[in-house]
mmCIF file of C-alpha atoms and ligand atoms in Angstrom:
data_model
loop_
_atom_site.group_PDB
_atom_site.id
_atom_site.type_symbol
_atom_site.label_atom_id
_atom_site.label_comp_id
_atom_site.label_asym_id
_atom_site.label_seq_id
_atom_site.Cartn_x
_atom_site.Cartn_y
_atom_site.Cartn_z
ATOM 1 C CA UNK A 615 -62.038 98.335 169.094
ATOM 2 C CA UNK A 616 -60.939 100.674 172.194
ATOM 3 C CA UNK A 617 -62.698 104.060 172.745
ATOM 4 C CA UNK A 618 -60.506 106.539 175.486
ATOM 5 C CA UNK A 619 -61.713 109.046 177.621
ATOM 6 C CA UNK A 620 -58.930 111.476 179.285
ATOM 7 C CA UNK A 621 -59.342 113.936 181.260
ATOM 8 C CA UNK A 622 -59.333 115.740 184.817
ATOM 9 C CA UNK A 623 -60.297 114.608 188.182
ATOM 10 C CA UNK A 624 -63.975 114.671 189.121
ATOM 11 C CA UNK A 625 -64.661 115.249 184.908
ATOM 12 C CA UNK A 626 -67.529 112.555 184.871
ATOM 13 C CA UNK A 627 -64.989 110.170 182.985
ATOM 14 C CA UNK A 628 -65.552 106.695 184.764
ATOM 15 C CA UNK A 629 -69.674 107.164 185.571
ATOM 16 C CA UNK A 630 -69.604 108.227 181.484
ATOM 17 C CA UNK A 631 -67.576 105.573 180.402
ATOM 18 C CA UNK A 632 -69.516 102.898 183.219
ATOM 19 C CA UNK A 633 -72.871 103.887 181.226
ATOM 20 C CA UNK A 634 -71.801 103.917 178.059
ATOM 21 C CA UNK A 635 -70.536 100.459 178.549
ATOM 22 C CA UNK A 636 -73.726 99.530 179.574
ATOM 23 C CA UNK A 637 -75.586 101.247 176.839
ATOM 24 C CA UNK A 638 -73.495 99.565 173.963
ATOM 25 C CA UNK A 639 -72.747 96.297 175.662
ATOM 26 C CA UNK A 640 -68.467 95.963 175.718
ATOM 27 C CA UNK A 641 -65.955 96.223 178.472
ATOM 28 C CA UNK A 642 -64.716 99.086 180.769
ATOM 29 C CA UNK A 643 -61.375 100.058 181.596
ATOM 30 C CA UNK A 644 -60.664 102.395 184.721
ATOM 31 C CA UNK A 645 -56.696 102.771 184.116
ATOM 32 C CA UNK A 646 -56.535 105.190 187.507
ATOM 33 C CA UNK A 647 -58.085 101.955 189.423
ATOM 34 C CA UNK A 648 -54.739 100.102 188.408
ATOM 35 C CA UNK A 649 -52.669 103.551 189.810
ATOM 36 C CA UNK A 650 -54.825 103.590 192.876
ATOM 37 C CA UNK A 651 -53.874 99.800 193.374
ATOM 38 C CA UNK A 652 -50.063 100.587 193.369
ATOM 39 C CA UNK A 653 -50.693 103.492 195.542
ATOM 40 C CA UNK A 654 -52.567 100.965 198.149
ATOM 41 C CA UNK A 655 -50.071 98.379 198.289
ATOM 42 C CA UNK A 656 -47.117 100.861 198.765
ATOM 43 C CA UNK A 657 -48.529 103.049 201.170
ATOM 44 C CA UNK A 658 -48.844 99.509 202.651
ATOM 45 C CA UNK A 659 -45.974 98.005 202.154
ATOM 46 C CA UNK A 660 -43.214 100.365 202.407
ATOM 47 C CA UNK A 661 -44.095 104.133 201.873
ATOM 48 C CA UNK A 662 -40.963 105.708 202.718
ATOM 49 C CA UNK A 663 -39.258 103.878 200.102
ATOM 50 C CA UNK A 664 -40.486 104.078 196.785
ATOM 51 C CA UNK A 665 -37.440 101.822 195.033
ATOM 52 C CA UNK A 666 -38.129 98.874 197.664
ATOM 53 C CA UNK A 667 -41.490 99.201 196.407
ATOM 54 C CA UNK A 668 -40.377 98.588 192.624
ATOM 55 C CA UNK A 669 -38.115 96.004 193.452
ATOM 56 C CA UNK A 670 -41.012 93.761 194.151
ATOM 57 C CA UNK A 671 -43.324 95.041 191.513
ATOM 58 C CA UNK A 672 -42.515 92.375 188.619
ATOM 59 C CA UNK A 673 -44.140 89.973 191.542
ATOM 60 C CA UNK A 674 -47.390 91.801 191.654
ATOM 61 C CA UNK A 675 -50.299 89.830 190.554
ATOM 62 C CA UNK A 676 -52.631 92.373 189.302
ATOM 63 C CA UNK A 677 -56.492 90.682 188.178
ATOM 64 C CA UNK A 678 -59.667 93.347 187.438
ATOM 65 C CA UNK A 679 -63.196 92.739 186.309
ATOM 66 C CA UNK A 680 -65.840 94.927 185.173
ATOM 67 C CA UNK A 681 -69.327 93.870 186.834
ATOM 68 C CA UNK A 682 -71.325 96.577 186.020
ATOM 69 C CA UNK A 683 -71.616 99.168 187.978
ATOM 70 C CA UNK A 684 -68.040 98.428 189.379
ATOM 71 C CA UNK A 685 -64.427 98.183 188.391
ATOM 72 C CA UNK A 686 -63.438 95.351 190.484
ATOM 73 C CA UNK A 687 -59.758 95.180 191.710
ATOM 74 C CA UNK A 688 -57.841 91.979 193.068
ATOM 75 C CA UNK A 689 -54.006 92.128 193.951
ATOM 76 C CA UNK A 690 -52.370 89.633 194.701
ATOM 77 C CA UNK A 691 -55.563 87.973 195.623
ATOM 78 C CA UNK A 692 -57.249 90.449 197.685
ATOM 79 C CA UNK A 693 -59.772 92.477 196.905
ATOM 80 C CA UNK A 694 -58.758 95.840 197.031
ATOM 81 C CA UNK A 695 -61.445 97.293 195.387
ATOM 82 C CA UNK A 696 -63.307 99.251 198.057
ATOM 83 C CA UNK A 697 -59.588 100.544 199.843
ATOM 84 C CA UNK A 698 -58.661 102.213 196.611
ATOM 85 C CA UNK A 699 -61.154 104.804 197.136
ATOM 86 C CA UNK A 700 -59.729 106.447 200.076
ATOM 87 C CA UNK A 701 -58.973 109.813 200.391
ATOM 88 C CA UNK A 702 -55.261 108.470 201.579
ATOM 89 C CA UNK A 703 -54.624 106.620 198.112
ATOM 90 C CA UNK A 704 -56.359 109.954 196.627
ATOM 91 C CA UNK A 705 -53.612 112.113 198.183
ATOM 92 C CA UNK A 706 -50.521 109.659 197.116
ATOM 93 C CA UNK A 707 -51.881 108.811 193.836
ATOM 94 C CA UNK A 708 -50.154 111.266 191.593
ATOM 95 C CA UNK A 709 -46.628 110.647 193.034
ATOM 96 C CA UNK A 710 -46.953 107.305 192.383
ATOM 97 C CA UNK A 711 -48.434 108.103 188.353
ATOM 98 C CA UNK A 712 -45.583 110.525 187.990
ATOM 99 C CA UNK A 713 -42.996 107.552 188.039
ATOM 100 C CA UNK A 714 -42.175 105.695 184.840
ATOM 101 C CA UNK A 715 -41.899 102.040 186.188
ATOM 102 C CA UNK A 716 -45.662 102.068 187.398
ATOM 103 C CA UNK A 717 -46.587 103.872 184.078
ATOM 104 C CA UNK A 718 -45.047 101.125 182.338
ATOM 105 C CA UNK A 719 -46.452 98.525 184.566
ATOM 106 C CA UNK A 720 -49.773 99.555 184.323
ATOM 107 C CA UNK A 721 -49.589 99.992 180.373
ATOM 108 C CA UNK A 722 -48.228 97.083 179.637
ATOM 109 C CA UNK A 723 -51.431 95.370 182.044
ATOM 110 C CA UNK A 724 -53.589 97.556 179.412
ATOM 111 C CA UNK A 725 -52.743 96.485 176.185
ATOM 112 C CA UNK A 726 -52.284 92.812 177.279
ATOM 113 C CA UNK A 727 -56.240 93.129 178.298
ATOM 114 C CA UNK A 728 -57.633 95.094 175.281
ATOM 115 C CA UNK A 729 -56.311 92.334 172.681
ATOM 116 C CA UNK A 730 -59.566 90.397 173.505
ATOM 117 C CA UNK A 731 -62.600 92.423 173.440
ATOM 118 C CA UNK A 732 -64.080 95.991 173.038
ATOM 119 C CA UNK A 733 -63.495 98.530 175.056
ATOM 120 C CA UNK A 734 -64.125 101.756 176.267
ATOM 121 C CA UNK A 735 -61.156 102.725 178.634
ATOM 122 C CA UNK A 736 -60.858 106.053 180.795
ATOM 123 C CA UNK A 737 -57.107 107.694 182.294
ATOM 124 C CA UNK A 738 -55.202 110.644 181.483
ATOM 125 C CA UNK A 739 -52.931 109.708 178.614
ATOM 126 C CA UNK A 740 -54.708 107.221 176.901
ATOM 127 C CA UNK A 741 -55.334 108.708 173.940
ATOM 128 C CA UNK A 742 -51.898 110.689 173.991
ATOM 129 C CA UNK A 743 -49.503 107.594 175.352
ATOM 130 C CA UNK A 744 -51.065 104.392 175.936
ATOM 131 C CA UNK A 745 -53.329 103.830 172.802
ATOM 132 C CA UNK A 746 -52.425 106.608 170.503
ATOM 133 C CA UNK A 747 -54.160 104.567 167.780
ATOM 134 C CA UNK A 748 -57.459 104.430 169.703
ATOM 135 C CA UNK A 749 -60.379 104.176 167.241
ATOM 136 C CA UNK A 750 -62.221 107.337 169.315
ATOM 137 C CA UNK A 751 -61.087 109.819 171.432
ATOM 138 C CA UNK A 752 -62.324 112.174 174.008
ATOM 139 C CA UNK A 753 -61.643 114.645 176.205
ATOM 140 C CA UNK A 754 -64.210 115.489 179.361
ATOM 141 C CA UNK A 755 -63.488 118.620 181.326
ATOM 142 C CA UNK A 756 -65.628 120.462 183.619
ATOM 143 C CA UNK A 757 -64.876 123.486 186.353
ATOM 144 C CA UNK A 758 -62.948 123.028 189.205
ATOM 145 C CA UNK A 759 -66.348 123.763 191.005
ATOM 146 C CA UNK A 760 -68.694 121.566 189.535
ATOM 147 C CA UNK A 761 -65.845 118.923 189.876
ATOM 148 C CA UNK A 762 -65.338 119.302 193.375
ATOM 149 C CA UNK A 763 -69.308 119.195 194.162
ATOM 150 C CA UNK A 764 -69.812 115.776 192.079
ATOM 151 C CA UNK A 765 -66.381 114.064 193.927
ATOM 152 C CA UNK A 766 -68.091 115.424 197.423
ATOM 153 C CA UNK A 767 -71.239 114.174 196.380
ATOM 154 C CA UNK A 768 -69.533 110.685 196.130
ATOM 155 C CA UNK A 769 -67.471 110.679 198.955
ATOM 156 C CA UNK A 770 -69.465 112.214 201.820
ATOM 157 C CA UNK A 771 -71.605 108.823 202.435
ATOM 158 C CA UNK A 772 -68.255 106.453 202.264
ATOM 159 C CA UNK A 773 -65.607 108.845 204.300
ATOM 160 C CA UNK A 774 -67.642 110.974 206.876
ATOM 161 C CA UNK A 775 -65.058 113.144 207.719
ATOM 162 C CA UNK A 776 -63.657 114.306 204.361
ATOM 163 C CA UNK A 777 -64.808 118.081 203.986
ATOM 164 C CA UNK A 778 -65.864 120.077 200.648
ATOM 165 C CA UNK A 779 -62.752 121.946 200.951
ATOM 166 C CA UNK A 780 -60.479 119.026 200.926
ATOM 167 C CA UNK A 781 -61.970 117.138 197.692
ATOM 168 C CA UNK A 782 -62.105 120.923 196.157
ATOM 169 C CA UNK A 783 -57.784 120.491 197.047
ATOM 170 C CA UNK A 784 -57.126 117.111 196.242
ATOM 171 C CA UNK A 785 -58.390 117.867 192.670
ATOM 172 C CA UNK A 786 -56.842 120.471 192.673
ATOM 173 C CA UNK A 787 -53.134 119.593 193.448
ATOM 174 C CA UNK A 788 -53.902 116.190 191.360
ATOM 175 C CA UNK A 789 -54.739 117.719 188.613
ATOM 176 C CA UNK A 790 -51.581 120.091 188.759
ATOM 177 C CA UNK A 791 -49.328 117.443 189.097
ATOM 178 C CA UNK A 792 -50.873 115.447 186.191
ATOM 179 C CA UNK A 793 -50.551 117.717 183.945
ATOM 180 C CA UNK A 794 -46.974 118.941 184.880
ATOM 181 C CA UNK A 795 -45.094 115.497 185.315
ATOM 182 C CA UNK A 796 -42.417 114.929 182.724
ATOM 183 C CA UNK A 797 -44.330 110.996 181.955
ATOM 184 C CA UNK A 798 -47.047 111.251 180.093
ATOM 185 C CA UNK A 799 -48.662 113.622 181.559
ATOM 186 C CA UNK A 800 -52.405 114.865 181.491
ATOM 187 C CA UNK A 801 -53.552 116.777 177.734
ATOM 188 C CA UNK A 802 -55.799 116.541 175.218
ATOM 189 C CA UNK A 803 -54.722 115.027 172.074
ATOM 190 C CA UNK A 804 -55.393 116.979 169.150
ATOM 191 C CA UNK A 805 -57.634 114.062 167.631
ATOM 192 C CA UNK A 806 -60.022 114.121 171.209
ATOM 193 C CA UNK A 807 -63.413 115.550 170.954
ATOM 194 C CA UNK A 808 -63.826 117.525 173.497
ATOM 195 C CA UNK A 809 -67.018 117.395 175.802
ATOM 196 C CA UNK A 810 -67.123 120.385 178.225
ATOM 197 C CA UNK A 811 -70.061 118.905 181.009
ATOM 198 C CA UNK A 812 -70.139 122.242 183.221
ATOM 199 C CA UNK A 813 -74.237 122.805 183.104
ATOM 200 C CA UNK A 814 -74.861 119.209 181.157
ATOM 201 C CA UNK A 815 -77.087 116.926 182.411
ATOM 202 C CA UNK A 816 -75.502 113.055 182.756
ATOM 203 C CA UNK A 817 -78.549 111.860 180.013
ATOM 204 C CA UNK A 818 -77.055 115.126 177.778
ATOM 205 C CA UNK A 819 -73.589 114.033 177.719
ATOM 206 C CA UNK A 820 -74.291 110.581 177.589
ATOM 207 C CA UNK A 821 -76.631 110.900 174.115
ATOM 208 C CA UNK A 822 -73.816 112.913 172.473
ATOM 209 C CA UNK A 823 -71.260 110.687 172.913
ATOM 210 C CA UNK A 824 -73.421 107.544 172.426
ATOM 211 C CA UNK A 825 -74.850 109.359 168.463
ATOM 212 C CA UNK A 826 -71.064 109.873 168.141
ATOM 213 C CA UNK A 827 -69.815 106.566 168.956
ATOM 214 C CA UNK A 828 -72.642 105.337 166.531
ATOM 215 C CA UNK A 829 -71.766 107.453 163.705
ATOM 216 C CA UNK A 830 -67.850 106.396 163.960
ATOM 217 C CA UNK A 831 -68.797 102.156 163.940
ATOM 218 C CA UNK A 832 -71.130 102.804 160.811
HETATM 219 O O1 CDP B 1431 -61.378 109.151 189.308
HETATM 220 P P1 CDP B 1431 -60.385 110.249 189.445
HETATM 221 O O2 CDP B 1431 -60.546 111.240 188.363
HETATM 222 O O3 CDP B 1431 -60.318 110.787 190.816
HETATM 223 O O4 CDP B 1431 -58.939 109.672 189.226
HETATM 224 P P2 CDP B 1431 -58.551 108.256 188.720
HETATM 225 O O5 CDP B 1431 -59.013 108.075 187.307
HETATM 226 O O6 CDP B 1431 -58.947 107.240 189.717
HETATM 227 O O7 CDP B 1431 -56.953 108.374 188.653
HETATM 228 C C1 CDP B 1431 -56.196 108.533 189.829
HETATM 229 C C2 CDP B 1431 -54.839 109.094 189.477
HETATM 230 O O8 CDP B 1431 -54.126 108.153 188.672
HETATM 231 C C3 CDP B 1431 -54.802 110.383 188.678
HETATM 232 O O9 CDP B 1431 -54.877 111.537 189.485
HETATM 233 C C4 CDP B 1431 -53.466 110.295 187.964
HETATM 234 O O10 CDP B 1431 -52.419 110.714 188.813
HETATM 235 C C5 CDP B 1431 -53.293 108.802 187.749
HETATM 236 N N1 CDP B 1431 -53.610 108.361 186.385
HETATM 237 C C6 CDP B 1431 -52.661 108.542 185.406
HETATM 238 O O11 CDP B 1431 -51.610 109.114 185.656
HETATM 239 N N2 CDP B 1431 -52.867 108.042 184.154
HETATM 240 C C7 CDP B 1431 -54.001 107.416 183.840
HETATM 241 N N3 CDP B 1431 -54.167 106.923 182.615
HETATM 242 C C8 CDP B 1431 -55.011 107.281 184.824
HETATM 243 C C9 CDP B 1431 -54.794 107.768 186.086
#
């Protein structure tokens, strides 16, 4: 079984999905962890060429594991899962999403992993693109605002120096460019419930999408 949860930056997606998890005891998925890992190794590696960078992507060992409450990441054997954070990787991560051999890359490490268990899996275009077939779908959303204060909230104790003003932008530009790239980019499919968490408590949103998660496996 494979639940999706799409959506914009800073919607609540991966803390939802982390708890929900939790709640009903199967995997998690964080699909822009495997994006943000790209984004690491090319900034890296070679950032002023992005086709050097996908010559040597077939050699890319990619390994994650959820261990509740975090999505850990391993390339090539090093743990990356801390650096993908960064505001840097946050800035470069949509170029990186907007190009076809990482989108196919990272789908194709997606499926392979969601042949062997249950999971609940958030992204932009995973209900849309990657498992159009998902059992449930849904769609979080929030205001730019209220975004922008819960990302700040997150970052302010890791990266001292990022202001309110820059997460507010990053979103933002992120979420322009995910919706307006020509692969795959960010909507709602017409079978997503849609869960609109401006002025929701976490415990809210949580029980509604836990009764309706219930309701679907009966
Ligand atoms: O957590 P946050 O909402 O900041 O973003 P993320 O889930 O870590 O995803 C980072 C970036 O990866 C997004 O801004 C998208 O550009 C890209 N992404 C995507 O294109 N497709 C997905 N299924 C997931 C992420």
């Amino acid at each position: 079984m494979i639940i999706v949860i799409d959506g914009p930056a800073g919607s609540g997606k991966s803390s939802t999905a982390k708890k929900i998890a939790e709640l009903l005891d199967i995997q998690y998925l964080d699909s822009g962890a495997l994006y943000r890992a790209l984004t690491f190794l090319w900034l890296r590696t070679e950032p002023s060429d992005l086709s050097k960078f996908f010559e040597m992507l077939p050699d890319v060992k990619l390994e994650t594991e959820y261990v509740h409450p975090t999505f850990q990441v391993k390339m090539n054997g090093e743990d990356i899962t801390k650096e993908i954070r960064s505001q840097e990787v946050a800035n470069h991560v949509s170029e990186m999403a907007a190009e076809p051999k990482a989108r196919s890359f990272v789908n194709q490490y997606m499926r392979k992993l969601v042949k062997h268990d249950t999971y609940i899996a958030d992204g932009r275009d995973l209900g849309t693109a990657v498992f159009p077939n998902a059992d449930l779908k849904f769609y979080m959303d929030a205001s730019l605002e209220e975004r922008a204060k819960r990302r700040y909230r997150e970052l302010e104790s890791i990266e001292a120096h990022v202001t309110f003003e820059d997460v507010k932008q990053n979103l933002k530009e992120r979420d322009y460019k995910d919706s307006n790239r020509s692969a795959d980019p960010l909507k709602k499919d017409d079978g997503a419930i849609l869960i609109d968490t401006t002025g929701k408590t976490f415990d809210e949103q949580i029980s509604e999408m836990v009764e309706i998660i219930r309701e679907k496996s009966n």
